[in-house]
Amino acid sequence: MQELNTLEFSILEKLSVKYPFIKEHIPFLKVNSRENTGAGMYVNLIYNTPTDKELHFGEQNSAISTNEIIEIASLKYGLGYEVDIAEGEVKFIELFTYGEEWDGIIPINFTFTP
Amino acid sequence: MKKHCVKFLIWSLALFIGFSTEVHAQSPAVDTYTQYKAWVTLKVLGEGLPPVMMIALGTGGLTSSNRVFGPQLPTQARSISQASKVMPSNRLNHIFGKSEHALESLITKFGSQEGAYNAVQNAANQALKTGRLTPNAKGILPSGDLGNIINVGGVDIRLIGGRVENGQVILSSFSRKGL
């Protein structure tokens, strides 16, 4: 179990503006695994919630995104993303390229553009 | 020495065949893969010949310019690369390797991941032509709950991102979740 990296944290923060319920979940989300596919990456999340904490759920089963592009130096067209919600829990982040191959390396410098 | 002479005779014959292949390679009917196989065969069988004979045969020279078929290798490599561009395996694994995308019914309907991918590709291109996709000014297609939903042989599919280039859709990912 790992901590969210800067990009993963930024994605969830961005989403919480449009989907406020996510804000409450972020402190309890950890990374269970990262799967680099060469065409993107799946960041599988897991909760580390105290038993006395009850989280509120907004969406039940959906996929949400702000539809911004994550620009990084190694990709001409950048990365897109969406977050999978199942039974009210944030399950995974799907990062995907726009037709390019990707080594899965997330640089320190990235920007979100509309 | 006698052993080397026999080998040299065999190699002379192989070299003649090799040159014939190269000459015919000017015709589009002979592909580079045939030449590459001939070169590999020469190279493998050439083990044990004196270096001077290998250089003469064009398989063991110190530089690529000495080789009869060696220069064809990069062309072959390019062909393989072009083929993989048509059906990108990484993309297939990315899309179909995630069970949450719930694409089993689509694979069953089209017989394989490749068949399903091609069907979605064709349906997406058709949807683009008929104005049913919503790319932004940069040609980027939406994801999440704004992802375009298309019908692929009776199965609804939600496109996850994607990009429009030269009137064609470059697929990023797709799913049956979030319909």
GROMACS .gro file of C-alpha atoms in nm:
model
  293
    1MET     CA    1   0.000   0.000   0.000
    2GLN     CA    2   0.148   0.331  -0.111
    3GLU     CA    3   0.060   0.696  -0.080
    4LEU     CA    4  -0.099   0.883  -0.368
    5ASN     CA    5   0.163   1.057  -0.579
    6THR     CA    6   0.135   1.421  -0.679
    7LEU     CA    7  -0.046   1.350  -1.005
    8GLU     CA    8  -0.297   1.113  -0.848
    9PHE     CA    9  -0.365   1.358  -0.567
   10SER     CA   10  -0.408   1.644  -0.818
   11ILE     CA   11  -0.656   1.440  -1.024
   12LEU     CA   12  -0.872   1.370  -0.718
   13GLU     CA   13  -0.849   1.730  -0.604
   14LYS     CA   14  -0.959   1.852  -0.948
   15LEU     CA   15  -1.251   1.609  -0.950
   16SER     CA   16  -1.363   1.714  -0.602
   17VAL     CA   17  -1.452   2.059  -0.736
   18LYS     CA   18  -1.717   1.906  -0.962
   19TYR     CA   19  -1.791   1.608  -0.735
   20PRO     CA   20  -1.758   1.739  -0.377
   21PHE     CA   21  -1.809   1.401  -0.209
   22ILE     CA   22  -1.462   1.295  -0.327
   23LYS     CA   23  -1.296   1.558  -0.110
   24GLU     CA   24  -1.396   1.365   0.200
   25HIS     CA   25  -1.253   1.040   0.061
   26ILE     CA   26  -0.908   1.166  -0.039
   27PRO     CA   27  -0.739   1.145   0.305
   28PHE     CA   28  -0.830   0.777   0.332
   29LEU     CA   29  -0.728   0.667  -0.016
   30LYS     CA   30  -0.407   0.471  -0.071
   31VAL     CA   31  -0.260   0.309  -0.381
   32ASN     CA   32  -0.302  -0.067  -0.386
   33SER     CA   33  -0.120  -0.111  -0.720
   34ARG     CA   34  -0.020   0.066  -1.038
   35GLU     CA   35  -0.053  -0.119  -1.369
   36ASN     CA   36   0.142   0.032  -1.655
   37THR     CA   37  -0.010  -0.094  -1.981
   38GLY     CA   38   0.206   0.093  -2.231
   39ALA     CA   39  -0.107   0.270  -2.352
   40GLY     CA   40  -0.185   0.416  -2.013
   41MET     CA   41  -0.199   0.316  -1.650
   42TYR     CA   42  -0.447   0.190  -1.393
   43VAL     CA   43  -0.399   0.318  -1.040
   44ASN     CA   44  -0.595   0.080  -0.819
   45LEU     CA   45  -0.703   0.242  -0.495
   46ILE     CA   46  -0.788   0.106  -0.154
   47TYR     CA   47  -0.936   0.266   0.157
   48ASN     CA   48  -0.760   0.298   0.487
   49THR     CA   49  -1.060   0.427   0.677
   50PRO     CA   50  -1.089   0.428   1.054
   51THR     CA   51  -1.376   0.204   1.163
   52ASP     CA   52  -1.554   0.493   1.334
   53LYS     CA   53  -1.544   0.710   1.020
   54GLU     CA   54  -1.844   0.701   0.789
   55LEU     CA   55  -1.787   0.840   0.442
   56HIS     CA   56  -2.063   0.995   0.240
   57PHE     CA   57  -2.115   0.867  -0.111
   58GLY     CA   58  -2.224   1.074  -0.408
   59GLU     CA   59  -2.210   0.874  -0.727
   60GLN     CA   60  -2.282   0.502  -0.694
   61ASN     CA   61  -2.156   0.340  -1.015
   62SER     CA   62  -2.004   0.567  -1.275
   63ALA     CA   63  -1.691   0.697  -1.439
   64ILE     CA   64  -1.609   1.063  -1.387
   65SER     CA   65  -1.361   1.307  -1.535
   66THR     CA   66  -1.298   1.677  -1.569
   67ASN     CA   67  -1.197   1.617  -1.931
   68GLU     CA   68  -0.873   1.804  -1.893
   69ILE     CA   69  -0.553   1.690  -2.057
   70ILE     CA   70  -0.246   1.618  -1.847
   71GLU     CA   71   0.048   1.752  -2.042
   72ILE     CA   72   0.383   1.584  -1.983
   73ALA     CA   73   0.707   1.623  -2.175
   74SER     CA   74   0.727   1.265  -2.305
   75LEU     CA   75   0.385   1.268  -2.477
   76LYS     CA   76   0.290   1.493  -2.767
   77TYR     CA   77  -0.082   1.463  -2.697
   78GLY     CA   78  -0.062   1.417  -2.321
   79LEU     CA   79  -0.273   1.193  -2.100
   80GLY     CA   80  -0.645   1.173  -2.042
   81TYR     CA   81  -0.802   1.031  -1.730
   82GLU     CA   82  -1.119   0.917  -1.565
   83VAL     CA   83  -1.197   0.780  -1.221
   84ASP     CA   84  -1.404   0.469  -1.164
   85ILE     CA   85  -1.667   0.479  -0.891
   86ALA     CA   86  -1.833   0.154  -0.779
   87GLU     CA   87  -2.082   0.124  -0.494
   88GLY     CA   88  -1.995   0.476  -0.393
   89GLU     CA   89  -1.623   0.407  -0.353
   90VAL     CA   90  -1.339   0.542  -0.562
   91LYS     CA   91  -1.196   0.225  -0.717
   92PHE     CA   92  -0.930   0.324  -0.968
   93ILE     CA   93  -0.789   0.600  -1.184
   94GLU     CA   94  -0.755   0.519  -1.554
   95LEU     CA   95  -0.485   0.717  -1.731
   96PHE     CA   96  -0.472   0.680  -2.108
   97THR     CA   97  -0.274   0.819  -2.397
   98TYR     CA   98  -0.420   0.951  -2.721
   99GLY     CA   99  -0.268   0.687  -2.945
  100GLU     CA  100   0.089   0.712  -2.820
  101GLU     CA  101   0.301   0.454  -2.639
  102TRP     CA  102   0.397   0.553  -2.285
  103ASP     CA  103   0.664   0.426  -2.047
  104GLY     CA  104   0.444   0.500  -1.746
  105ILE     CA  105   0.691   0.743  -1.595
  106ILE     CA  106   0.513   1.034  -1.432
  107PRO     CA  107   0.736   1.339  -1.426
  108ILE     CA  108   0.744   1.597  -1.150
  109ASN     CA  109   0.632   1.863  -1.394
  110PHE     CA  110   0.286   1.825  -1.548
  111THR     CA  111   0.005   2.064  -1.623
  112PHE     CA  112  -0.371   2.030  -1.666
  113THR     CA  113  -0.515   2.201  -1.971
  114PRO     CA  114  -0.881   2.221  -2.080
  115MET     CA  115   4.062  -2.819  -4.589
  116LYS     CA  116   3.847  -3.059  -4.790
  117LYS     CA  117   3.561  -2.991  -4.549
  118HIS     CA  118   3.596  -2.617  -4.609
  119CYS     CA  119   3.597  -2.666  -4.985
  120VAL     CA  120   3.269  -2.861  -4.970
  121LYS     CA  121   3.117  -2.590  -4.755
  122PHE     CA  122   3.241  -2.327  -4.996
  123LEU     CA  123   3.070  -2.504  -5.288
  124ILE     CA  124   2.744  -2.517  -5.093
  125TRP     CA  125   2.783  -2.152  -5.011
  126SER     CA  126   2.848  -2.057  -5.368
  127LEU     CA  127   2.514  -2.212  -5.460
  128ALA     CA  128   2.343  -2.036  -5.168
  129LEU     CA  129   2.504  -1.709  -5.270
  130PHE     CA  130   2.377  -1.751  -5.627
  131ILE     CA  131   2.023  -1.807  -5.493
  132GLY     CA  132   2.067  -1.510  -5.267
  133PHE     CA  133   2.169  -1.280  -5.550
  134SER     CA  134   1.878  -1.405  -5.757
  135THR     CA  135   1.643  -1.314  -5.473
  136GLU     CA  136   1.797  -0.972  -5.442
  137VAL     CA  137   1.764  -0.906  -5.816
  138HIS     CA  138   1.402  -1.016  -5.808
  139ALA     CA  139   1.348  -0.797  -5.507
  140GLN     CA  140   1.315  -0.509  -5.749
  141SER     CA  141   0.980  -0.660  -5.828
  142PRO     CA  142   0.711  -0.586  -5.571
  143ALA     CA  143   0.617  -0.955  -5.581
  144VAL     CA  144   0.922  -1.047  -5.368
  145ASP     CA  145   0.899  -0.919  -5.013
  146THR     CA  146   1.182  -0.820  -4.785
  147TYR     CA  147   1.099  -1.097  -4.542
  148THR     CA  148   1.204  -1.358  -4.799
  149GLN     CA  149   1.538  -1.183  -4.835
  150TYR     CA  150   1.575  -1.155  -4.460
  151LYS     CA  151   1.513  -1.528  -4.413
  152ALA     CA  152   1.773  -1.606  -4.679
  153TRP     CA  153   2.022  -1.380  -4.505
  154VAL     CA  154   1.959  -1.540  -4.166
  155THR     CA  155   1.998  -1.888  -4.319
  156LEU     CA  156   2.330  -1.790  -4.475
  157LYS     CA  157   2.445  -1.640  -4.149
  158VAL     CA  158   2.357  -1.947  -3.941
  159LEU     CA  159   2.504  -2.199  -4.187
  160GLY     CA  160   2.815  -1.986  -4.223
  161GLU     CA  161   2.937  -2.071  -3.874
  162GLY     CA  162   3.266  -2.257  -3.907
  163LEU     CA  163   3.371  -2.115  -4.241
  164PRO     CA  164   3.699  -1.926  -4.250
  165PRO     CA  165   3.638  -1.550  -4.207
  166VAL     CA  166   3.765  -1.475  -4.557
  167MET     CA  167   3.497  -1.702  -4.710
  168MET     CA  168   3.224  -1.546  -4.496
  169ILE     CA  169   3.323  -1.200  -4.609
  170ALA     CA  170   3.322  -1.325  -4.969
  171LEU     CA  171   2.972  -1.460  -4.918
  172GLY     CA  172   2.859  -1.131  -4.774
  173THR     CA  173   2.740  -1.270  -4.443
  174GLY     CA  174   3.027  -1.212  -4.209
  175GLY     CA  175   3.195  -0.891  -4.316
  176LEU     CA  176   3.308  -0.638  -4.063
  177THR     CA  177   3.071  -0.374  -4.195
  178SER     CA  178   2.713  -0.397  -4.312
  179SER     CA  179   2.818  -0.289  -4.661
  180ASN     CA  180   2.986  -0.628  -4.705
  181ARG     CA  181   2.663  -0.811  -4.647
  182VAL     CA  182   2.441  -0.927  -4.926
  183PHE     CA  183   2.117  -0.929  -4.730
  184GLY     CA  184   2.205  -0.751  -4.409
  185PRO     CA  185   2.081  -0.407  -4.519
  186GLN     CA  186   1.734  -0.554  -4.569
  187LEU     CA  187   1.693  -0.610  -4.194
  188PRO     CA  188   1.590  -0.254  -4.101
  189THR     CA  189   1.327  -0.260  -4.376
  190GLN     CA  190   1.183  -0.579  -4.231
  191ALA     CA  191   1.186  -0.427  -3.883
  192ARG     CA  192   0.992  -0.129  -4.017
  193SER     CA  193   0.734  -0.365  -4.168
  194ILE     CA  194   0.679  -0.535  -3.833
  195SER     CA  195   0.646  -0.196  -3.666
  196GLN     CA  196   0.387  -0.086  -3.920
  197ALA     CA  197   0.192  -0.407  -3.869
  198SER     CA  198   0.183  -0.361  -3.492
  199LYS     CA  199   0.060  -0.006  -3.544
  200VAL     CA  200  -0.248  -0.145  -3.714
  201MET     CA  201  -0.337  -0.366  -3.416
  202PRO     CA  202  -0.163  -0.220  -3.111
  203SER     CA  203  -0.124  -0.499  -2.855
  204ASN     CA  204  -0.063  -0.259  -2.568
  205ARG     CA  205  -0.391  -0.086  -2.645
  206LEU     CA  206  -0.576  -0.417  -2.658
  207ASN     CA  207  -0.434  -0.518  -2.321
  208HIS     CA  208  -0.516  -0.180  -2.175
  209ILE     CA  209  -0.879  -0.192  -2.288
  210PHE     CA  210  -0.965  -0.560  -2.252
  211GLY     CA  211  -0.735  -0.639  -1.960
  212LYS     CA  212  -0.949  -0.442  -1.717
  213SER     CA  213  -1.247  -0.656  -1.616
  214GLU     CA  214  -1.435  -0.350  -1.489
  215HIS     CA  215  -1.475  -0.241  -1.851
  216ALA     CA  216  -1.724  -0.530  -1.881
  217LEU     CA  217  -1.644  -0.609  -2.245
  218GLU     CA  218  -1.698  -0.987  -2.235
  219SER     CA  219  -2.022  -0.969  -2.433
  220LEU     CA  220  -1.851  -0.762  -2.702
  221ILE     CA  221  -1.564  -1.011  -2.731
  222THR     CA  222  -1.812  -1.299  -2.751
  223LYS     CA  223  -2.009  -1.121  -3.020
  224PHE     CA  224  -1.707  -1.049  -3.239
  225GLY     CA  225  -1.509  -1.363  -3.161
  226SER     CA  226  -1.190  -1.207  -3.024
  227GLN     CA  227  -1.041  -0.895  -2.872
  228GLU     CA  228  -0.907  -0.797  -3.213
  229GLY     CA  229  -1.249  -0.844  -3.373
  230ALA     CA  230  -1.416  -0.641  -3.100
  231TYR     CA  231  -1.154  -0.365  -3.127
  232ASN     CA  232  -1.197  -0.343  -3.504
  233ALA     CA  233  -1.575  -0.332  -3.468
  234VAL     CA  234  -1.551  -0.042  -3.221
  235GLN     CA  235  -1.299   0.131  -3.447
  236ASN     CA  236  -1.532   0.105  -3.747
  237ALA     CA  237  -1.836   0.214  -3.546
  238ALA     CA  238  -1.646   0.512  -3.404
  239ASN     CA  239  -1.534   0.623  -3.751
  240GLN     CA  240  -1.889   0.589  -3.876
  241ALA     CA  241  -2.023   0.787  -3.579
  242LEU     CA  242  -1.770   1.058  -3.651
  243LYS     CA  243  -1.880   1.080  -4.016
  244THR     CA  244  -2.242   1.114  -3.915
  245GLY     CA  245  -2.169   1.381  -3.655
  246ARG     CA  246  -2.248   1.172  -3.348
  247LEU     CA  247  -1.912   1.229  -3.176
  248THR     CA  248  -1.817   1.544  -2.990
  249PRO     CA  249  -1.445   1.619  -3.032
  250ASN     CA  250  -1.322   1.951  -2.894
  251ALA     CA  251  -1.131   2.209  -3.098
  252LYS     CA  252  -0.813   2.001  -3.064
  253GLY     CA  253  -0.988   1.685  -3.186
  254ILE     CA  254  -0.992   1.529  -2.839
  255LEU     CA  255  -1.294   1.316  -2.750
  256PRO     CA  256  -1.444   1.332  -2.399
  257SER     CA  257  -1.422   1.074  -2.123
  258GLY     CA  258  -1.605   1.005  -1.798
  259ASP     CA  259  -1.977   1.072  -1.789
  260LEU     CA  260  -1.940   1.285  -2.102
  261GLY     CA  261  -1.788   0.998  -2.302
  262ASN     CA  262  -1.957   0.939  -2.636
  263ILE     CA  263  -2.177   0.630  -2.643
  264ILE     CA  264  -2.187   0.442  -2.970
  265ASN     CA  265  -2.368   0.130  -3.079
  266VAL     CA  266  -2.141  -0.150  -3.194
  267GLY     CA  267  -2.340  -0.432  -3.353
  268GLY     CA  268  -2.621  -0.389  -3.105
  269VAL     CA  269  -2.393  -0.338  -2.803
  270ASP     CA  270  -2.362   0.007  -2.647
  271ILE     CA  271  -2.004   0.115  -2.581
  272ARG     CA  272  -1.878   0.427  -2.406
  273LEU     CA  273  -1.567   0.574  -2.562
  274ILE     CA  274  -1.305   0.683  -2.310
  275GLY     CA  275  -1.116   0.969  -2.468
  276GLY     CA  276  -0.975   0.922  -2.816
  277ARG     CA  277  -0.854   1.166  -3.077
  278VAL     CA  278  -0.965   1.261  -3.426
  279GLU     CA  279  -0.696   1.282  -3.691
  280ASN     CA  280  -0.751   1.308  -4.066
  281GLY     CA  281  -1.115   1.216  -4.032
  282GLN     CA  282  -1.039   0.897  -3.836
  283VAL     CA  283  -1.082   0.817  -3.469
  284ILE     CA  284  -0.773   0.709  -3.277
  285LEU     CA  285  -0.914   0.504  -2.991
  286SER     CA  286  -0.778   0.555  -2.641
  287SER     CA  287  -1.001   0.321  -2.442
  288PHE     CA  288  -1.362   0.213  -2.414
  289SER     CA  289  -1.595   0.047  -2.166
  290ARG     CA  290  -1.946  -0.077  -2.107
  291LYS     CA  291  -1.946   0.073  -1.760
  292GLY     CA  292  -2.103   0.413  -1.711
  293LEU     CA  293  -2.366   0.373  -1.983
   0.00000   0.00000   0.00000
